Amino acid sequence: MTGVQTCALPISNFVRTIICDNSCNVVSAFTVSDSIVCIGDTLYLFSTITGADSVEWQINDSVFSTTANTFINFNSTGTYTISLVVFGNICEDTAFKIVIITDTVIANFDYSVSNLTISFIDSSSFTNDYYWNFGDGTPGDSGQYPIHTYADTGTYNVCLIVTNNCGAATICKDVTISCKYPIANFTF
């Protein structure tokens, strides 16, 4: 996400700050190795800047590096704002991303029933990957919000396994389909 560019134009013996009108050629952009990181793991930051003379990497507004590409290790959980501020001759631009530092993964889901079809709604936390076992012997699903149609009514033990770099968590719930829509048919 790119922020507002500002320009510093020299006017006699002082500096005046004005908002640029796209006349600046400095653009801040970067990618992160992951948006959910475990305590102690390394987060790699790769800049894709243009027109910059210098850079500042910031975490919650505190500078931690001035190199184009860098890395950082976190020792406490939380949500952090990582910013890359780039400076040109008379301009600067800022991009930022949010990263979550965690030591756990939490599995949870809800669902809604419509006839024999169940819509599953993931409500897990700190999750990168999903695996659903629908409890009816059919192949599972790796999507975050799968829709599954059962062959008949009954109670099915549905399990969701979620993972991130810190580990895995599983939750199982009994899902009951108590009725199905009638199907009209006749012979003559």
PDB file of N, CA and C in Angstrom, residues 68-115:
ATOM      1  N   ALA A  68      18.324  -1.839   1.521  1.00  0.00           N
ATOM      2  CA  ALA A  68      17.201  -2.051   0.600  1.00  0.00           C
ATOM      3  C   ALA A  68      16.416  -3.318   0.936  1.00  0.00           C
ATOM      4  N   ASN A  69      17.107  -4.419   1.217  1.00  0.00           N
ATOM      5  CA  ASN A  69      16.464  -5.666   1.626  1.00  0.00           C
ATOM      6  C   ASN A  69      16.994  -6.016   3.005  1.00  0.00           C
ATOM      7  N   THR A  70      16.121  -6.522   3.861  1.00  0.00           N
ATOM      8  CA  THR A  70      16.549  -6.780   5.233  1.00  0.00           C
ATOM      9  C   THR A  70      15.744  -7.919   5.821  1.00  0.00           C
ATOM     10  N   PHE A  71      15.972  -8.206   7.075  1.00  0.00           N
ATOM     11  CA  PHE A  71      15.225  -9.217   7.806  1.00  0.00           C
ATOM     12  C   PHE A  71      15.131  -8.785   9.257  1.00  0.00           C
ATOM     13  N   ILE A  72      14.214  -9.440   9.989  1.00  0.00           N
ATOM     14  CA  ILE A  72      14.053  -9.138  11.409  1.00  0.00           C
ATOM     15  C   ILE A  72      13.500 -10.371  12.108  1.00  0.00           C
ATOM     16  N   ASN A  73      13.873 -10.544  13.370  1.00  0.00           N
ATOM     17  CA  ASN A  73      13.327 -11.594  14.234  1.00  0.00           C
ATOM     18  C   ASN A  73      12.522 -10.924  15.335  1.00  0.00           C
ATOM     19  N   PHE A  74      11.402 -11.516  15.695  1.00  0.00           N
ATOM     20  CA  PHE A  74      10.553 -10.970  16.750  1.00  0.00           C
ATOM     21  C   PHE A  74      10.640 -11.865  17.974  1.00  0.00           C
ATOM     22  N   ASN A  75      10.606 -11.259  19.166  1.00  0.00           N
ATOM     23  CA  ASN A  75      10.650 -12.055  20.382  1.00  0.00           C
ATOM     24  C   ASN A  75       9.392 -11.917  21.229  1.00  0.00           C
ATOM     25  N   SER A  76       8.361 -11.279  20.675  1.00  0.00           N
ATOM     26  CA  SER A  76       7.080 -11.213  21.391  1.00  0.00           C
ATOM     27  C   SER A  76       5.926 -11.218  20.388  1.00  0.00           C
ATOM     28  N   THR A  77       4.806 -11.777  20.827  1.00  0.00           N
ATOM     29  CA  THR A  77       3.632 -11.871  19.964  1.00  0.00           C
ATOM     30  C   THR A  77       2.998 -10.495  19.799  1.00  0.00           C
ATOM     31  N   GLY A  78       2.202 -10.357  18.749  1.00  0.00           N
ATOM     32  CA  GLY A  78       1.483  -9.115  18.527  1.00  0.00           C
ATOM     33  C   GLY A  78       1.280  -8.838  17.049  1.00  0.00           C
ATOM     34  N   THR A  79       0.632  -7.748  16.776  1.00  0.00           N
ATOM     35  CA  THR A  79       0.407  -7.277  15.415  1.00  0.00           C
ATOM     36  C   THR A  79       1.287  -6.047  15.210  1.00  0.00           C
ATOM     37  N   TYR A  80       2.106  -6.098  14.172  1.00  0.00           N
ATOM     38  CA  TYR A  80       3.087  -5.048  13.932  1.00  0.00           C
ATOM     39  C   TYR A  80       2.866  -4.418  12.561  1.00  0.00           C
ATOM     40  N   THR A  81       3.081  -3.115  12.478  1.00  0.00           N
ATOM     41  CA  THR A  81       3.059  -2.400  11.205  1.00  0.00           C
ATOM     42  C   THR A  81       4.497  -2.217  10.746  1.00  0.00           C
ATOM     43  N   ILE A  82       4.822  -2.800   9.582  1.00  0.00           N
ATOM     44  CA  ILE A  82       6.154  -2.661   8.991  1.00  0.00           C
ATOM     45  C   ILE A  82       6.029  -1.624   7.880  1.00  0.00           C
ATOM     46  N   SER A  83       6.864  -0.601   7.926  1.00  0.00           N
ATOM     47  CA  SER A  83       6.836   0.463   6.923  1.00  0.00           C
ATOM     48  C   SER A  83       8.175   0.546   6.212  1.00  0.00           C
ATOM     49  N   LEU A  84       8.116   0.879   4.931  1.00  0.00           N
ATOM     50  CA  LEU A  84       9.309   1.191   4.160  1.00  0.00           C
ATOM     51  C   LEU A  84       9.154   2.625   3.662  1.00  0.00           C
ATOM     52  N   VAL A  85       9.989   3.514   4.207  1.00  0.00           N
ATOM     53  CA  VAL A  85       9.987   4.920   3.797  1.00  0.00           C
ATOM     54  C   VAL A  85      11.182   5.102   2.870  1.00  0.00           C
ATOM     55  N   VAL A  86      10.914   5.621   1.669  1.00  0.00           N
ATOM     56  CA  VAL A  86      11.989   5.849   0.700  1.00  0.00           C
ATOM     57  C   VAL A  86      12.092   7.355   0.429  1.00  0.00           C
ATOM     58  N   PHE A  87      13.339   7.799   0.250  1.00  0.00           N
ATOM     59  CA  PHE A  87      13.609   9.218   0.068  1.00  0.00           C
ATOM     60  C   PHE A  87      14.293   9.440  -1.264  1.00  0.00           C
ATOM     61  N   GLY A  88      13.826  10.437  -2.007  1.00  0.00           N
ATOM     62  CA  GLY A  88      14.460  10.866  -3.242  1.00  0.00           C
ATOM     63  C   GLY A  88      15.061  12.239  -3.042  1.00  0.00           C
ATOM     64  N   ASN A  89      15.387  12.906  -4.138  1.00  0.00           N
ATOM     65  CA  ASN A  89      15.998  14.221  -4.067  1.00  0.00           C
ATOM     66  C   ASN A  89      15.110  15.215  -3.323  1.00  0.00           C
ATOM     67  N   ILE A  90      13.816  15.275  -3.695  1.00  0.00           N
ATOM     68  CA  ILE A  90      12.898  16.204  -3.031  1.00  0.00           C
ATOM     69  C   ILE A  90      11.626  15.515  -2.561  1.00  0.00           C
ATOM     70  N   CYS A  91      11.579  14.190  -2.662  1.00  0.00           N
ATOM     71  CA  CYS A  91      10.344  13.482  -2.352  1.00  0.00           C
ATOM     72  C   CYS A  91      10.581  12.321  -1.404  1.00  0.00           C
ATOM     73  N   GLU A  92       9.500  11.853  -0.810  1.00  0.00           N
ATOM     74  CA  GLU A  92       9.517  10.618  -0.052  1.00  0.00           C
ATOM     75  C   GLU A  92       8.185   9.909  -0.254  1.00  0.00           C
ATOM     76  N   ASP A  93       8.204   8.587  -0.082  1.00  0.00           N
ATOM     77  CA  ASP A  93       6.998   7.775  -0.222  1.00  0.00           C
ATOM     78  C   ASP A  93       7.065   6.662   0.815  1.00  0.00           C
ATOM     79  N   THR A  94       5.921   6.229   1.305  1.00  0.00           N
ATOM     80  CA  THR A  94       5.864   5.201   2.330  1.00  0.00           C
ATOM     81  C   THR A  94       4.898   4.096   1.922  1.00  0.00           C
ATOM     82  N   ALA A  95       5.318   2.845   2.117  1.00  0.00           N
ATOM     83  CA  ALA A  95       4.445   1.681   1.954  1.00  0.00           C
ATOM     84  C   ALA A  95       4.459   0.925   3.275  1.00  0.00           C
ATOM     85  N   PHE A  96       3.363   0.254   3.605  1.00  0.00           N
ATOM     86  CA  PHE A  96       3.341  -0.504   4.851  1.00  0.00           C
ATOM     87  C   PHE A  96       2.545  -1.782   4.697  1.00  0.00           C
ATOM     88  N   LYS A  97       2.841  -2.735   5.584  1.00  0.00           N
ATOM     89  CA  LYS A  97       2.124  -4.006   5.668  1.00  0.00           C
ATOM     90  C   LYS A  97       1.974  -4.367   7.138  1.00  0.00           C
ATOM     91  N   ILE A  98       0.942  -5.137   7.426  1.00  0.00           N
ATOM     92  CA  ILE A  98       0.683  -5.626   8.775  1.00  0.00           C
ATOM     93  C   ILE A  98       1.156  -7.080   8.852  1.00  0.00           C
ATOM     94  N   VAL A  99       1.912  -7.419   9.893  1.00  0.00           N
ATOM     95  CA  VAL A  99       2.314  -8.806  10.136  1.00  0.00           C
ATOM     96  C   VAL A  99       1.884  -9.201  11.542  1.00  0.00           C
ATOM     97  N   ILE A 100       1.547 -10.469  11.682  1.00  0.00           N
ATOM     98  CA  ILE A 100       1.129 -11.017  12.969  1.00  0.00           C
ATOM     99  C   ILE A 100       2.225 -11.955  13.458  1.00  0.00           C
ATOM    100  N   ILE A 101       2.681 -11.733  14.676  1.00  0.00           N
ATOM    101  CA  ILE A 101       3.665 -12.604  15.300  1.00  0.00           C
ATOM    102  C   ILE A 101       2.915 -13.416  16.349  1.00  0.00           C
ATOM    103  N   THR A 102       2.991 -14.742  16.226  1.00  0.00           N
ATOM    104  CA  THR A 102       2.206 -15.611  17.090  1.00  0.00           C
ATOM    105  C   THR A 102       3.042 -16.789  17.565  1.00  0.00           C
ATOM    106  N   ASP A 103       2.528 -17.488  18.533  1.00  0.00           N
ATOM    107  CA  ASP A 103       3.153 -18.722  18.980  1.00  0.00           C
ATOM    108  C   ASP A 103       2.153 -19.875  18.940  1.00  0.00           C
ATOM    109  N   THR A 104       1.047 -19.674  18.244  1.00  0.00           N
ATOM    110  CA  THR A 104      -0.007 -20.678  18.240  1.00  0.00           C
ATOM    111  C   THR A 104      -0.818 -20.620  16.955  1.00  0.00           C
ATOM    112  N   VAL A 105      -1.687 -21.589  16.784  1.00  0.00           N
ATOM    113  CA  VAL A 105      -2.703 -21.598  15.738  1.00  0.00           C
ATOM    114  C   VAL A 105      -3.974 -22.124  16.393  1.00  0.00           C
ATOM    115  N   ILE A 106      -5.111 -21.547  16.052  1.00  0.00           N
ATOM    116  CA  ILE A 106      -6.385 -21.921  16.676  1.00  0.00           C
ATOM    117  C   ILE A 106      -7.358 -22.355  15.586  1.00  0.00           C
ATOM    118  N   ALA A 107      -7.930 -23.555  15.739  1.00  0.00           N
ATOM    119  CA  ALA A 107      -8.894 -24.088  14.770  1.00  0.00           C
ATOM    120  C   ALA A 107     -10.313 -23.870  15.266  1.00  0.00           C
ATOM    121  N   ASN A 108     -11.182 -23.447  14.358  1.00  0.00           N
ATOM    122  CA  ASN A 108     -12.606 -23.326  14.682  1.00  0.00           C
ATOM    123  C   ASN A 108     -13.380 -23.136  13.394  1.00  0.00           C
ATOM    124  N   PHE A 109     -14.649 -23.569  13.376  1.00  0.00           N
ATOM    125  CA  PHE A 109     -15.503 -23.346  12.216  1.00  0.00           C
ATOM    126  C   PHE A 109     -16.966 -23.363  12.621  1.00  0.00           C
ATOM    127  N   ASP A 110     -17.768 -22.771  11.762  1.00  0.00           N
ATOM    128  CA  ASP A 110     -19.224 -22.801  11.849  1.00  0.00           C
ATOM    129  C   ASP A 110     -19.722 -23.378  10.536  1.00  0.00           C
ATOM    130  N   TYR A 111     -21.035 -23.592  10.446  1.00  0.00           N
ATOM    131  CA  TYR A 111     -21.589 -24.140   9.204  1.00  0.00           C
ATOM    132  C   TYR A 111     -23.058 -23.788   9.097  1.00  0.00           C
ATOM    133  N   SER A 112     -23.565 -23.863   7.875  1.00  0.00           N
ATOM    134  CA  SER A 112     -25.001 -23.698   7.635  1.00  0.00           C
ATOM    135  C   SER A 112     -25.463 -24.837   6.734  1.00  0.00           C
ATOM    136  N   VAL A 113     -26.676 -25.316   7.001  1.00  0.00           N
ATOM    137  CA  VAL A 113     -27.226 -26.483   6.307  1.00  0.00           C
ATOM    138  C   VAL A 113     -28.317 -26.036   5.349  1.00  0.00           C
ATOM    139  N   SER A 114     -28.266 -26.547   4.130  1.00  0.00           N
ATOM    140  CA  SER A 114     -29.324 -26.327   3.140  1.00  0.00           C
ATOM    141  C   SER A 114     -29.533 -27.646   2.405  1.00  0.00           C
ATOM    142  N   ASN A 115     -30.619 -28.353   2.786  1.00  0.00           N
ATOM    143  CA  ASN A 115     -30.906 -29.673   2.239  1.00  0.00           C
ATOM    144  C   ASN A 115     -29.757 -30.603   2.606  1.00  0.00           C
TER     145      ASN A 115
END
